[in-house]
mmCIF file of C-alpha atoms in Angstrom:
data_model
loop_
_atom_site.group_PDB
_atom_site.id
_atom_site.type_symbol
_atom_site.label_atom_id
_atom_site.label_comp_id
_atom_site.label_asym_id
_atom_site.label_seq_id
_atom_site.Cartn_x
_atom_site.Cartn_y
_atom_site.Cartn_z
ATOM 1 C CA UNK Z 831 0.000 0.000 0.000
ATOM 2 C CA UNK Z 832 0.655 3.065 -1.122
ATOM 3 C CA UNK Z 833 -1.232 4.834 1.469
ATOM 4 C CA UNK Z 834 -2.142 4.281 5.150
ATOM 5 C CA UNK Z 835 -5.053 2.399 6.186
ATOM 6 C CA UNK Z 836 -7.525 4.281 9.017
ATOM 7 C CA UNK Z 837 -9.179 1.918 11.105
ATOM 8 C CA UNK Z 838 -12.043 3.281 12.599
ATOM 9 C CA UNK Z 839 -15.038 2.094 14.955
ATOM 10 C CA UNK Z 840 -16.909 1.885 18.132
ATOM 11 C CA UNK Z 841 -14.324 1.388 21.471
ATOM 12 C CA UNK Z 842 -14.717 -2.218 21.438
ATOM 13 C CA UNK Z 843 -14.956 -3.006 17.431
ATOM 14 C CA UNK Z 844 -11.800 -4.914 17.212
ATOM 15 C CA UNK Z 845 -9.781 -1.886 15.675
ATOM 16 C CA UNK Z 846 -6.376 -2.245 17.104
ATOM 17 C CA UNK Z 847 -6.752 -5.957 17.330
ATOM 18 C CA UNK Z 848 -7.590 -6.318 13.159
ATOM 19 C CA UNK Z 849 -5.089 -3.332 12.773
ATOM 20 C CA UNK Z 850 -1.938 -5.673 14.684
ATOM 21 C CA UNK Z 851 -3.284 -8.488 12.382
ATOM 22 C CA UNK Z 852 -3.364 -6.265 9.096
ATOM 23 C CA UNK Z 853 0.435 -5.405 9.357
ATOM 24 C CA UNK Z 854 2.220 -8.453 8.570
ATOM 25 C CA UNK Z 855 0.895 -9.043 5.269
ATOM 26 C CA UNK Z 856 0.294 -5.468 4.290
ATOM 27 C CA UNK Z 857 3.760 -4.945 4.736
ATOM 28 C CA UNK Z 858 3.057 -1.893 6.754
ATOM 29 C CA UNK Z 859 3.274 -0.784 10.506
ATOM 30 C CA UNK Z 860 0.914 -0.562 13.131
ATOM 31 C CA UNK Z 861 0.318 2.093 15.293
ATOM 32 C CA UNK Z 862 -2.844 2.726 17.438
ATOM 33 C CA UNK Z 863 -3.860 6.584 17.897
ATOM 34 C CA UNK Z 864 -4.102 5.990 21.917
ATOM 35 C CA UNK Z 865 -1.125 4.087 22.556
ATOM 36 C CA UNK Z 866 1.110 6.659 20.434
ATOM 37 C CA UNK Z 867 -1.267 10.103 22.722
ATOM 38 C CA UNK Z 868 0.198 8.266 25.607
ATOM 39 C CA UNK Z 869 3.737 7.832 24.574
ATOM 40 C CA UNK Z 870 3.662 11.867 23.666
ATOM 41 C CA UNK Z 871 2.393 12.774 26.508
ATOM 42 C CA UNK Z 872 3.231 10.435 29.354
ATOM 43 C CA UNK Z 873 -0.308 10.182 30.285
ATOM 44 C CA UNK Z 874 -2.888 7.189 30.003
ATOM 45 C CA UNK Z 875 -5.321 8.121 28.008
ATOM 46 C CA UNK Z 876 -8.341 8.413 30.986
ATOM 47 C CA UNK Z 877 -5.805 10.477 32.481
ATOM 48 C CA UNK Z 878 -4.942 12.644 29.423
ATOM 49 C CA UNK Z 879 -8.875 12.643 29.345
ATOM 50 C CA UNK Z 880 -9.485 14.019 33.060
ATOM 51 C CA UNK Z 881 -6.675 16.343 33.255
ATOM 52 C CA UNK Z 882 -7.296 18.261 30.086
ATOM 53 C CA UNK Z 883 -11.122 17.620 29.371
ATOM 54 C CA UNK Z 884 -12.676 15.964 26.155
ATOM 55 C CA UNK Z 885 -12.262 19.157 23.985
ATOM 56 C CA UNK Z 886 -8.690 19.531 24.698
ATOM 57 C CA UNK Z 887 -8.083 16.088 24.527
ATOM 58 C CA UNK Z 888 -9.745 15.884 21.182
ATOM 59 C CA UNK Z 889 -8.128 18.685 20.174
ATOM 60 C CA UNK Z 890 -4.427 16.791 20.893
ATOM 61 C CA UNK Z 891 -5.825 13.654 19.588
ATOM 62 C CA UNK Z 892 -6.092 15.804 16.037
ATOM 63 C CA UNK Z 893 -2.592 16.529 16.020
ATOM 64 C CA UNK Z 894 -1.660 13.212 16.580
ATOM 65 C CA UNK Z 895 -3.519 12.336 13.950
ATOM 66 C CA UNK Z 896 -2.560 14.741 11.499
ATOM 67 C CA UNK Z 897 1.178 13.744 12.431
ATOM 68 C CA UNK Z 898 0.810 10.341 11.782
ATOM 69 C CA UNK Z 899 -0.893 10.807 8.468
ATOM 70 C CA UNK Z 900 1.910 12.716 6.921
ATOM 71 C CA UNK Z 901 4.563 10.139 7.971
ATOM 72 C CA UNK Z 902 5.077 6.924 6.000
ATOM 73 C CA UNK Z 903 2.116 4.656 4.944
ATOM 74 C CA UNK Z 904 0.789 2.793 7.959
ATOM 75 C CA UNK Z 905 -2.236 1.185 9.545
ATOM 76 C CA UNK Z 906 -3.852 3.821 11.851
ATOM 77 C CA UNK Z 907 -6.309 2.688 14.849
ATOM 78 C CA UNK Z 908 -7.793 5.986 15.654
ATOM 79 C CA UNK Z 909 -9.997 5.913 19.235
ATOM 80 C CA UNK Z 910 -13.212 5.353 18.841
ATOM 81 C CA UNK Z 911 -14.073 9.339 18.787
ATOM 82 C CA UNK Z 912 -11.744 10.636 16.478
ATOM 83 C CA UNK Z 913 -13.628 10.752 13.225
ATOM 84 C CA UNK Z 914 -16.048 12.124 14.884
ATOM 85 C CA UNK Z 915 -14.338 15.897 15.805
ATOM 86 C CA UNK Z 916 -13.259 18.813 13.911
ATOM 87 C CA UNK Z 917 -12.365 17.590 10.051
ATOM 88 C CA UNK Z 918 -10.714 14.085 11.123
ATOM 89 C CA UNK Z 919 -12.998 12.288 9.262
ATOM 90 C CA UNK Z 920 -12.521 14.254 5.763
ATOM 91 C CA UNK Z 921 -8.750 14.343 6.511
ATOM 92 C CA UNK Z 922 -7.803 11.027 6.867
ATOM 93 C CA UNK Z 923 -9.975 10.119 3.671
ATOM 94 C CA UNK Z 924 -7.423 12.262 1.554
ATOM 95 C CA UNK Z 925 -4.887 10.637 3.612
ATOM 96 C CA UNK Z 926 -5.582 7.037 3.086
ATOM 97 C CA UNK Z 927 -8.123 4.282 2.675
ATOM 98 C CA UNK Z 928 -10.954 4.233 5.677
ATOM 99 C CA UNK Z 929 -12.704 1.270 7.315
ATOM 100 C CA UNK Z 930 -15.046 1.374 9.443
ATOM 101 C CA UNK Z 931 -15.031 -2.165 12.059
ATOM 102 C CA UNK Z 932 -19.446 -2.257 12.787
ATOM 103 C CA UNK Z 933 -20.361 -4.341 15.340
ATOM 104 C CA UNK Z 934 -23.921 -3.765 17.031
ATOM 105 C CA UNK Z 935 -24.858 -1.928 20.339
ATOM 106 C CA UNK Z 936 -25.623 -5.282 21.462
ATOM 107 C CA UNK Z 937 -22.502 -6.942 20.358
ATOM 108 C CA UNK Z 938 -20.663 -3.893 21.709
ATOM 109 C CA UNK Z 939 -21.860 -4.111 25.269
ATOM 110 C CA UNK Z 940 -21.137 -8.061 25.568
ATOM 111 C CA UNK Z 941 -17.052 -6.913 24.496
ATOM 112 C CA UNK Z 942 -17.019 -3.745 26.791
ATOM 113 C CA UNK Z 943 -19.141 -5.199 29.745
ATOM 114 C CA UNK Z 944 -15.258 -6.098 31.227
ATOM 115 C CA UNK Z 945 -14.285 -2.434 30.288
ATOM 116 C CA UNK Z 946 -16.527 -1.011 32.710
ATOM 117 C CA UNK Z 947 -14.138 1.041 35.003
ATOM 118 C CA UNK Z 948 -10.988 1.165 32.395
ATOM 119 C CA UNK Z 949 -12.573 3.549 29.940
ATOM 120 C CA UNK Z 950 -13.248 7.099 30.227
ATOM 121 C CA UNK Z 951 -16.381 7.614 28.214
ATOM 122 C CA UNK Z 952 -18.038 4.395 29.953
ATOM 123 C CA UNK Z 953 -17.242 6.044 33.582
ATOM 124 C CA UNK Z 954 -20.642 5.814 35.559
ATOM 125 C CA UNK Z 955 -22.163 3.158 33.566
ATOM 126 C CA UNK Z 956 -23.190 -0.121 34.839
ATOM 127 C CA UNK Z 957 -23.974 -3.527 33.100
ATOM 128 C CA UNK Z 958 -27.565 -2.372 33.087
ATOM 129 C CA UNK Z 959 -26.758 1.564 31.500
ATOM 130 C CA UNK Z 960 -24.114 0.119 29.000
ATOM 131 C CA UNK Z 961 -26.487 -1.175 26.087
ATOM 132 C CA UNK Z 962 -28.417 2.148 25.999
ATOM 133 C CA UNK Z 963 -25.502 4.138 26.807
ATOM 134 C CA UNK Z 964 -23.914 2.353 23.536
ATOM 135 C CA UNK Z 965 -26.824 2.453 21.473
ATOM 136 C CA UNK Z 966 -26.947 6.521 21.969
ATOM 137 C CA UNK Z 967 -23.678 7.158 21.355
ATOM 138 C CA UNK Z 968 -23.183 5.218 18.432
ATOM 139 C CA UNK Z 969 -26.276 6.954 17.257
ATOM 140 C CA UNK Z 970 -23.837 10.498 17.291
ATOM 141 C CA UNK Z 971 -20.913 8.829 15.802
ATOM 142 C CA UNK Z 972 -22.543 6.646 12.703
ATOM 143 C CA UNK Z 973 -22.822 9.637 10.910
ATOM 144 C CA UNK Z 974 -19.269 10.194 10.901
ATOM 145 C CA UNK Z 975 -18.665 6.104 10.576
ATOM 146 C CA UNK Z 976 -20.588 5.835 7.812
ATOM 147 C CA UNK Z 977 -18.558 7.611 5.322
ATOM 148 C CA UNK Z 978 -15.747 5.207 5.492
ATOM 149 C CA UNK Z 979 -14.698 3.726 2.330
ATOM 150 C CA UNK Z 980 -15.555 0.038 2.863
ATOM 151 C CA UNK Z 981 -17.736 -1.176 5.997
ATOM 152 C CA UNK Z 982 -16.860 -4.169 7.345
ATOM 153 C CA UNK Z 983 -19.667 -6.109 9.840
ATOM 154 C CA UNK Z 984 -18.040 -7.300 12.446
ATOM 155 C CA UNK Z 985 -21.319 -9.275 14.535
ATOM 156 C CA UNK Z 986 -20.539 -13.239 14.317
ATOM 157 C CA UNK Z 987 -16.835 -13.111 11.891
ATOM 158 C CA UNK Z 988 -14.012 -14.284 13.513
ATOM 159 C CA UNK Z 989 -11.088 -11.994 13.427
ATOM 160 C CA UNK Z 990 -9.743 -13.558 10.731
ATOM 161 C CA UNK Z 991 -12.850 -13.276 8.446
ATOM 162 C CA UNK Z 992 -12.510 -10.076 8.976
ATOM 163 C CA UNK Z 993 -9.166 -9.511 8.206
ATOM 164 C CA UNK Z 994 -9.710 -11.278 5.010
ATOM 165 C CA UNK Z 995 -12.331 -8.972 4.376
ATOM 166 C CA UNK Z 996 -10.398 -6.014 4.659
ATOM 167 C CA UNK Z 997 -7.641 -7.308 2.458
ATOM 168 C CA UNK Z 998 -10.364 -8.168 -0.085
ATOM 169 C CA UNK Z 999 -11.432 -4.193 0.063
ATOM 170 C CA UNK Z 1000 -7.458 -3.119 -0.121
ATOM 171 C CA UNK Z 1001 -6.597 -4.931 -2.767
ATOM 172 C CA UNK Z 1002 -8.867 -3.709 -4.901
#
């Protein structure tokens, strides 16, 4: 590839999971948006989060973003709000290819049920909230989701079925 590969999603799609996977026979590296924000900054990302708020966090998450982009071709796992803010969404379409991991509110809550606690959008929600807590949110961000270049449903594939999928879309 030519061009880096945005992998974008719902925390909880598989995104830096199908993104490690993608990199051996793409040829490319792998570099999740969260992991490199906390190597930046020193900071987890829920404390990056509570320290500078969600705007200013976004707002560093863009840069990171935009800094990755202009480097060498590589698979990109942005967080699961980044396409969502300022132009991230339009950017990394002139950047690279987009695909958008869709798994349903329903599948989403059974993966991030053992989350509860670790991430800092899910803070206050219980086993009970988290489905309609999901289904909300994801009703914000599909918008944004949806204008990835390929789709790929997630719901009952194995990570390698999805994988293949994705190198199906790529390679064409």
């Amino acid at each position: 590839m030519k061009t880096s590969l945005f992998l974008i999603g719902f925390m909880g799609s598989g995104k830096s999971t199908i993104g490690r996977m993608l990199a051996a026979p793409l040829g490319l590296p792998f570099i999740d948006l969260d992991h490199y924000l906390e190597q930046q900054q020193g900071q987890t990302v829920p404390a990056l989060f509570e320290s500078l708020g969600e705007e200013a966090f976004r707002a560093l998450e863009r840069e990171a973003l935009h800094a990755l982009a202009q480097g060498s071709p590589s698979i990109i796992a942005t967080g699961g709000g980044a396409p969502c803010y300022f132009d991230n969404m339009a950017y990394m379409k002139t950047k690279g290819k987009t695909v958008y991991l869709k798994a349903s509110p329903e599948e989403l809550s059974l993966r991030l049920k053992p989350e509860l606690g670790n991430r800092p959008l899910l803070e206050g929600q219980t086993k009970e909230t988290l489905p309609r807590f999901i289904t909300q949110l994801l009703a914000k961000r599909s918008p944004f989701y949806d204008q990835a270049d390929i789709v790929v449903l997630t719901d009952g594939q194995t990570k390698q079925d999805v994988v293949r999928r994705c190198l199906l879309f790529i390679n064409t």
